[in-house]
PDB file of C-alpha atoms in Angstrom:
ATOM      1  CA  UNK A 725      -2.809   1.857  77.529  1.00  0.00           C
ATOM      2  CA  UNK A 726      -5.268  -0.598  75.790  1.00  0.00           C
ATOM      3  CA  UNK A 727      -4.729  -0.710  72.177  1.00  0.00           C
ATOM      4  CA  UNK A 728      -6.013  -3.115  69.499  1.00  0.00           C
ATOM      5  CA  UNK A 729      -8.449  -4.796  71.871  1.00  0.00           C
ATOM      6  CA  UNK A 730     -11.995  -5.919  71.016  1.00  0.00           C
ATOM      7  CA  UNK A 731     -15.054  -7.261  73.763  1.00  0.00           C
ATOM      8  CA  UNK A 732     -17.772  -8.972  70.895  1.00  0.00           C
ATOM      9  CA  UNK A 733     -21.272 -10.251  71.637  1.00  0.00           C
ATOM     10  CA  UNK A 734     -20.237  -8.509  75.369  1.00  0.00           C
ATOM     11  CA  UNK A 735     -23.636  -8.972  77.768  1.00  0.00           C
ATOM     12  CA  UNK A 736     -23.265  -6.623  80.487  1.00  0.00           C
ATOM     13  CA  UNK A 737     -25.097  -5.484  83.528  1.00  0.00           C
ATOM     14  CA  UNK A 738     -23.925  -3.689  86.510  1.00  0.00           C
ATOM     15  CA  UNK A 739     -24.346  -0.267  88.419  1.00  0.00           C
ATOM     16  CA  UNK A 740     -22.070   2.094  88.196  1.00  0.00           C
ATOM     17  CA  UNK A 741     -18.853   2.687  86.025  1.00  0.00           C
ATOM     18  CA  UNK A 742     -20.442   0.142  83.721  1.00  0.00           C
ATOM     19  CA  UNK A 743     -19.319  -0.763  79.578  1.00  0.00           C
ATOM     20  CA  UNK A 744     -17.955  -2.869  77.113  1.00  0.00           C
ATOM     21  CA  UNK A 745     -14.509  -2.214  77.770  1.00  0.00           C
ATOM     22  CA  UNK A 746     -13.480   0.204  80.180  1.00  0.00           C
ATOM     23  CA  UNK A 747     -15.308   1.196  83.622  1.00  0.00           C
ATOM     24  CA  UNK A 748     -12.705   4.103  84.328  1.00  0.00           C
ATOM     25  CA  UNK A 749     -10.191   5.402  81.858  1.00  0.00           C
ATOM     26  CA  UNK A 750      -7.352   7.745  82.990  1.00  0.00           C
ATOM     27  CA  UNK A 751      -5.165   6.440  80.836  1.00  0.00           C
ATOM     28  CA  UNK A 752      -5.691   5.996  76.713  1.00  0.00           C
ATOM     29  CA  UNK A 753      -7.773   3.510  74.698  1.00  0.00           C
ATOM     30  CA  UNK A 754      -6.700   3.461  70.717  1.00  0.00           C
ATOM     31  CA  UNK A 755      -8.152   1.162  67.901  1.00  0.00           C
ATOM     32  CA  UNK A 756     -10.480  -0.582  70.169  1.00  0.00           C
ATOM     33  CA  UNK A 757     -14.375  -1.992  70.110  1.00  0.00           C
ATOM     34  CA  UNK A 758     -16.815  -3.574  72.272  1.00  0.00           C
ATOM     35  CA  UNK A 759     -19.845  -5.164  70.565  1.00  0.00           C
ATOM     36  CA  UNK A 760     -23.241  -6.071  72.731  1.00  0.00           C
ATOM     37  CA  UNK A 761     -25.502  -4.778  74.849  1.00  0.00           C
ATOM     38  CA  UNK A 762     -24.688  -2.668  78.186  1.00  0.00           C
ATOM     39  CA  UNK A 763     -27.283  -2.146  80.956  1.00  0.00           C
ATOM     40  CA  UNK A 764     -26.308  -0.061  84.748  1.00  0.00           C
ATOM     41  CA  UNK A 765     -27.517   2.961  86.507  1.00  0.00           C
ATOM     42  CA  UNK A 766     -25.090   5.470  86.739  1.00  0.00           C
ATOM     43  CA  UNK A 767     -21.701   6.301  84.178  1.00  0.00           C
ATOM     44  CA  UNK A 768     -22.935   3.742  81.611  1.00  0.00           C
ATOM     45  CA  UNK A 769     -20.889   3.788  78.521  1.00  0.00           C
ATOM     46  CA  UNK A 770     -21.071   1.057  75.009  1.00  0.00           C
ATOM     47  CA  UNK A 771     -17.180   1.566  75.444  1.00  0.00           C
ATOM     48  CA  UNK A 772     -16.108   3.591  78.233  1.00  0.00           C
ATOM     49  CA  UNK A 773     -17.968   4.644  81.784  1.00  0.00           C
ATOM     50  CA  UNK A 774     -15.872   7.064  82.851  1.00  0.00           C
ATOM     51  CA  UNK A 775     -12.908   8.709  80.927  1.00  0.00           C
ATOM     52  CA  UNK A 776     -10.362  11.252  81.884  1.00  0.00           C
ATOM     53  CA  UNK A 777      -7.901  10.120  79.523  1.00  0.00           C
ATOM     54  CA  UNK A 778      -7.645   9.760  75.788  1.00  0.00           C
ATOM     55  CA  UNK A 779     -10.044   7.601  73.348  1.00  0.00           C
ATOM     56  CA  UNK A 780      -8.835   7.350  69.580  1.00  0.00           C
ATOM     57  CA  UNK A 781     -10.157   5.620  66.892  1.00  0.00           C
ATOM     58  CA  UNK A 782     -12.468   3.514  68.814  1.00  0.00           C
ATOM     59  CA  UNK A 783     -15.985   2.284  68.856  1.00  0.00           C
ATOM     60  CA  UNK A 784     -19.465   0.699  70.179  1.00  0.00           C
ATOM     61  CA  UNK A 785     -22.084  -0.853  67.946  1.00  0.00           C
ATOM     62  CA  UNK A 786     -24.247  -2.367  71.111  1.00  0.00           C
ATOM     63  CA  UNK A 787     -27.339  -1.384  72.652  1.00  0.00           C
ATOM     64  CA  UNK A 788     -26.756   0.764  75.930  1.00  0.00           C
ATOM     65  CA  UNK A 789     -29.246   1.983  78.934  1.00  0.00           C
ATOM     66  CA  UNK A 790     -29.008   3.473  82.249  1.00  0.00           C
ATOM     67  CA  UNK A 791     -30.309   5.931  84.480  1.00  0.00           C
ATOM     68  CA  UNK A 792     -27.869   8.434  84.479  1.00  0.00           C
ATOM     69  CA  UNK A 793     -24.971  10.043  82.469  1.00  0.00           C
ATOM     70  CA  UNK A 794     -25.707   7.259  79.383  1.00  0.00           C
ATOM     71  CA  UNK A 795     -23.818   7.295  75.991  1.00  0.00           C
ATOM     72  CA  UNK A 796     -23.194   5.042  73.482  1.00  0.00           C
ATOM     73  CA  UNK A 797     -19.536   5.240  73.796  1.00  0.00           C
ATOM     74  CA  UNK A 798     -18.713   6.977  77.005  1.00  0.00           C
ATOM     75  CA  UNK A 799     -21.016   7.599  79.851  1.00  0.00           C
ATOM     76  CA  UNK A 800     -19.017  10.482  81.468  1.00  0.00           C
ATOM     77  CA  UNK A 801     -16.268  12.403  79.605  1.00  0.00           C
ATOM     78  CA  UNK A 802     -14.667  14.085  82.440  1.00  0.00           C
ATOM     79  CA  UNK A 803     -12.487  18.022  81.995  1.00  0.00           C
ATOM     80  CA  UNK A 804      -9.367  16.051  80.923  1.00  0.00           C
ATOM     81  CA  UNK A 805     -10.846  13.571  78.614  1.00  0.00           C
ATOM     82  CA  UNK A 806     -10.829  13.318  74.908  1.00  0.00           C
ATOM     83  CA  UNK A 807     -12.481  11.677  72.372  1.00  0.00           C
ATOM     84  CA  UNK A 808     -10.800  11.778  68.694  1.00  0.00           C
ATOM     85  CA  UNK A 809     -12.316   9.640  65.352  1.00  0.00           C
ATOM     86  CA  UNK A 810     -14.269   7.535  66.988  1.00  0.00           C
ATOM     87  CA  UNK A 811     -18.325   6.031  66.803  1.00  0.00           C
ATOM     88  CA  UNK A 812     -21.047   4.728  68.658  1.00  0.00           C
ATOM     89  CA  UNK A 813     -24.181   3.254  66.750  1.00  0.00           C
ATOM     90  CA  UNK A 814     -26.207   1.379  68.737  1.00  0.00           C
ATOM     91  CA  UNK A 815     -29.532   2.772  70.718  1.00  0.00           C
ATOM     92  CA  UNK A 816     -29.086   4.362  73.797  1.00  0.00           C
ATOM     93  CA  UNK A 817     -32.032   4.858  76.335  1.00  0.00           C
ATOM     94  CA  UNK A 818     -32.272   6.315  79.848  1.00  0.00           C
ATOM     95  CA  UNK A 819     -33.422   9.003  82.648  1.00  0.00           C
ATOM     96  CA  UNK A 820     -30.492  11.939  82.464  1.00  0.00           C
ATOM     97  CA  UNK A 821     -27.925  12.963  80.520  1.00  0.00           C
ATOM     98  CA  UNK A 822     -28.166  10.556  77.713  1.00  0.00           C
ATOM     99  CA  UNK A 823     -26.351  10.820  74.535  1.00  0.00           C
ATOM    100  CA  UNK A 824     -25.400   8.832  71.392  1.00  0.00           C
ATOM    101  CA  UNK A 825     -22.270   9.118  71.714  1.00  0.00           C
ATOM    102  CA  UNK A 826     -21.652  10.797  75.061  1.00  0.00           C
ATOM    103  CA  UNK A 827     -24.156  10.894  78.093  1.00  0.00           C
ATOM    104  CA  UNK A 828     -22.141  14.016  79.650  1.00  0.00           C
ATOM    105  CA  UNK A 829     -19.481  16.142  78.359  1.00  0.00           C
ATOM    106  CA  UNK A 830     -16.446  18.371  79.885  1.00  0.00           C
ATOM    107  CA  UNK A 831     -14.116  17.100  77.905  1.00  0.00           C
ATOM    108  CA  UNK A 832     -13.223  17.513  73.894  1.00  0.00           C
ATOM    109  CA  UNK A 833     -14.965  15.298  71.125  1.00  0.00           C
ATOM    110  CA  UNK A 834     -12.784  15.586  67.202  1.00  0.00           C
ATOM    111  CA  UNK A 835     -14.201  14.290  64.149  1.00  0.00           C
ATOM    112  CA  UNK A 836     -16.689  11.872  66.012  1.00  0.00           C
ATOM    113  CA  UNK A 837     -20.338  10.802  65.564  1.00  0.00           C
ATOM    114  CA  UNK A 838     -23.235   8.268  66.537  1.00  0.00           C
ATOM    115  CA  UNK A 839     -25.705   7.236  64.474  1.00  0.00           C
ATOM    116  CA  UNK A 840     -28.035   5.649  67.201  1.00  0.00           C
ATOM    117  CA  UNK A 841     -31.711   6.317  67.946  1.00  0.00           C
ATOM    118  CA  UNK A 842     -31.422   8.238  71.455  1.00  0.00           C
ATOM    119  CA  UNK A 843     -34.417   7.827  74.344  1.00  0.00           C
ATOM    120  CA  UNK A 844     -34.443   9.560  77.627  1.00  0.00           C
ATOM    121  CA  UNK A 845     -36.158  12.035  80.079  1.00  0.00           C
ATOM    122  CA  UNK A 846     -34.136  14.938  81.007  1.00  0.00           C
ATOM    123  CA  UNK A 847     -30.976  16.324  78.958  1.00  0.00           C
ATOM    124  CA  UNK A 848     -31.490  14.386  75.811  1.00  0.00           C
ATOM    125  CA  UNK A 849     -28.843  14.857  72.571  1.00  0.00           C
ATOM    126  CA  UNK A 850     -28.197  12.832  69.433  1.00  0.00           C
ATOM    127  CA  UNK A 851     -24.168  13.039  70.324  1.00  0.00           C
ATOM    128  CA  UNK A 852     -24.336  14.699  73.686  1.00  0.00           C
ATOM    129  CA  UNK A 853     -26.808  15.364  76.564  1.00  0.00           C
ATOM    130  CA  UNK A 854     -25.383  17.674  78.760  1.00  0.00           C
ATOM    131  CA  UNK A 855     -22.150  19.664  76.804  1.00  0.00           C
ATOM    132  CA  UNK A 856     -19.885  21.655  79.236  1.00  0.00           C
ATOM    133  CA  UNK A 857     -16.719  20.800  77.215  1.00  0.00           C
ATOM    134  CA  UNK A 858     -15.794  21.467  73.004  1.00  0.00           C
ATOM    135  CA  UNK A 859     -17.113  19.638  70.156  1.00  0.00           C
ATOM    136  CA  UNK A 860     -15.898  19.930  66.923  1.00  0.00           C
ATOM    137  CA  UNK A 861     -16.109  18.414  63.036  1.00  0.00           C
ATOM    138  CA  UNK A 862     -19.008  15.669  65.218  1.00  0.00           C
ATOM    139  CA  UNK A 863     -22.328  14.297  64.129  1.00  0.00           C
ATOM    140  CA  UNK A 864     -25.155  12.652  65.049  1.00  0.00           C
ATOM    141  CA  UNK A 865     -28.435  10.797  62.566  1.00  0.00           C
ATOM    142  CA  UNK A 866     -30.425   8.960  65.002  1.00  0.00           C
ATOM    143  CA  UNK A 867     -33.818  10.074  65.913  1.00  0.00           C
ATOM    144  CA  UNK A 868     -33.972  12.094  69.285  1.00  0.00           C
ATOM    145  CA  UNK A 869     -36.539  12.024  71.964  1.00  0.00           C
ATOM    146  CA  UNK A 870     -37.465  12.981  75.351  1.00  0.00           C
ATOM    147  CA  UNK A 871     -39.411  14.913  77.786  1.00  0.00           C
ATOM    148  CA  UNK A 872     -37.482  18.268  78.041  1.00  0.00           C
ATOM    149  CA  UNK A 873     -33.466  19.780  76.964  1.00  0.00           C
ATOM    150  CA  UNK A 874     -33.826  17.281  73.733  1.00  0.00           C
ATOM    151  CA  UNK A 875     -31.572  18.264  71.067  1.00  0.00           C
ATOM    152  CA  UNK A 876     -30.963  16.111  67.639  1.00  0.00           C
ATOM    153  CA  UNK A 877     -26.655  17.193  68.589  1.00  0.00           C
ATOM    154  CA  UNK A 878     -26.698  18.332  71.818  1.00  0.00           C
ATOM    155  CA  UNK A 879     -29.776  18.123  74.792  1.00  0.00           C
ATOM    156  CA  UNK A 880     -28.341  20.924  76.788  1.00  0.00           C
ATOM    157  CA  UNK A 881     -25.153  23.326  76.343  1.00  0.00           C
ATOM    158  CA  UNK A 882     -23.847  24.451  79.656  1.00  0.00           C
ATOM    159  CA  UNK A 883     -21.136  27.233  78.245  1.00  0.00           C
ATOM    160  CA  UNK A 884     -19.308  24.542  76.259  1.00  0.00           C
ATOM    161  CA  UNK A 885     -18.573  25.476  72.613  1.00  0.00           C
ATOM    162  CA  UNK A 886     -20.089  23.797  69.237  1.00  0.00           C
ATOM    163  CA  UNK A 887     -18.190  24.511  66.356  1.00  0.00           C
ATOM    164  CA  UNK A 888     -18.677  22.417  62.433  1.00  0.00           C
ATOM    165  CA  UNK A 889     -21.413  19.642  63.600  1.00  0.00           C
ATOM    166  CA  UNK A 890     -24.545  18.917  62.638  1.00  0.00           C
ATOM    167  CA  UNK A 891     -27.513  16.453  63.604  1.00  0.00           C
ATOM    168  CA  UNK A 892     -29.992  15.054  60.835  1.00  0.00           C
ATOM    169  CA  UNK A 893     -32.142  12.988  62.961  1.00  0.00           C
ATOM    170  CA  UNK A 894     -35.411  14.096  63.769  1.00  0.00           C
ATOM    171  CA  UNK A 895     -36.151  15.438  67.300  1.00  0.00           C
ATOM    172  CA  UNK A 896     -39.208  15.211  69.396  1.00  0.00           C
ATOM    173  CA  UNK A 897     -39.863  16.403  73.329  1.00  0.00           C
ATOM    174  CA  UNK A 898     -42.004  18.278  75.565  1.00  0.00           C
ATOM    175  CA  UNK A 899     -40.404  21.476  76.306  1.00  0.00           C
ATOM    176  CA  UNK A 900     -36.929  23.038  75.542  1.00  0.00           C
ATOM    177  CA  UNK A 901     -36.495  20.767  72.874  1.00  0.00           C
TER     178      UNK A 901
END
């Protein structure tokens, strides 16, 4: 468990599995932060890279960019992984699956948002890029753009479910947007 646990002014650069706080979490994360910039290529999260476990009450206010599977507080929200009142709101660019608050979703996201300006290629959302898992009572307000799947909530749904969100950023792209 990390609870109560904060990584400010955090400068980080890696390649996979890379954040703030957490490269893998299988465990839970509650009432935690990182603040500061995060830079990798693959599973790049403001908070989290990877998470299979539990993230409550928790955010990222940094910058974050990648390649692949980007978000401003998780990277790569895995089948067993939740995500419950927390934030990201700091700019997150990349290739694929990039997301303001979650570059790739199986998992659940509660009462969550991002209020981030979002940049990528493929797979593009305002809280998600690519949603195979359940969001609910989440928002996004950042601008959205990309080249194609570009979606001011969610870039691409892949049978997950949407239920009482809403984006208000504006959205721009090339096709499927």
């Amino acid at each position: 468990e990390v609870k109560n646990l904060g990584l400010e002014d955090c400068w980080i650069i890696g390649g996979w599995y890379v954040c703030g706080l957490v490269g893998e979490n299988r465990g839970s994360i509650v009432s935690s932060y990182s603040t500061g910039a995060v830079s990798g290529y693959d599973y790049v999260g403001g908070l989290v890279g990877y998470n299979e476990g539990s993230i409550t009450s928790s955010y990222s206010t940094g910058a974050v960019s990648g390649v692949y599977l980007v978000g401003g507080l998780v990277g790569y929200n895995y089948f067993e992984g939740s995500i419950t009142s927390s934030y990201s709101t700091g700019a997150v660019s990349g290739g694929s699956g990039v997301g303001g608050l979650v570059g790739k979703n199986y998992g659940s996201i509660l009462s969550s948002y991002s209020t981030g300006a979002v940049s990528g290629v493929y797979l593009v959302g305002g809280l998600v890029g690519d949603n195979g898992g359940s969001i609910m009572s989440s928002y996004s307000t950042g601008a959205v753009s990309g080249n194609s799947d570009v979606g001011g909530l969610v870039g691409y749904n892949w049978y997950g479910s949407i239920m009482s969100s809403y984006s208000t950023g504006a959205v721009s792209g090339s096709s499927e947007v």
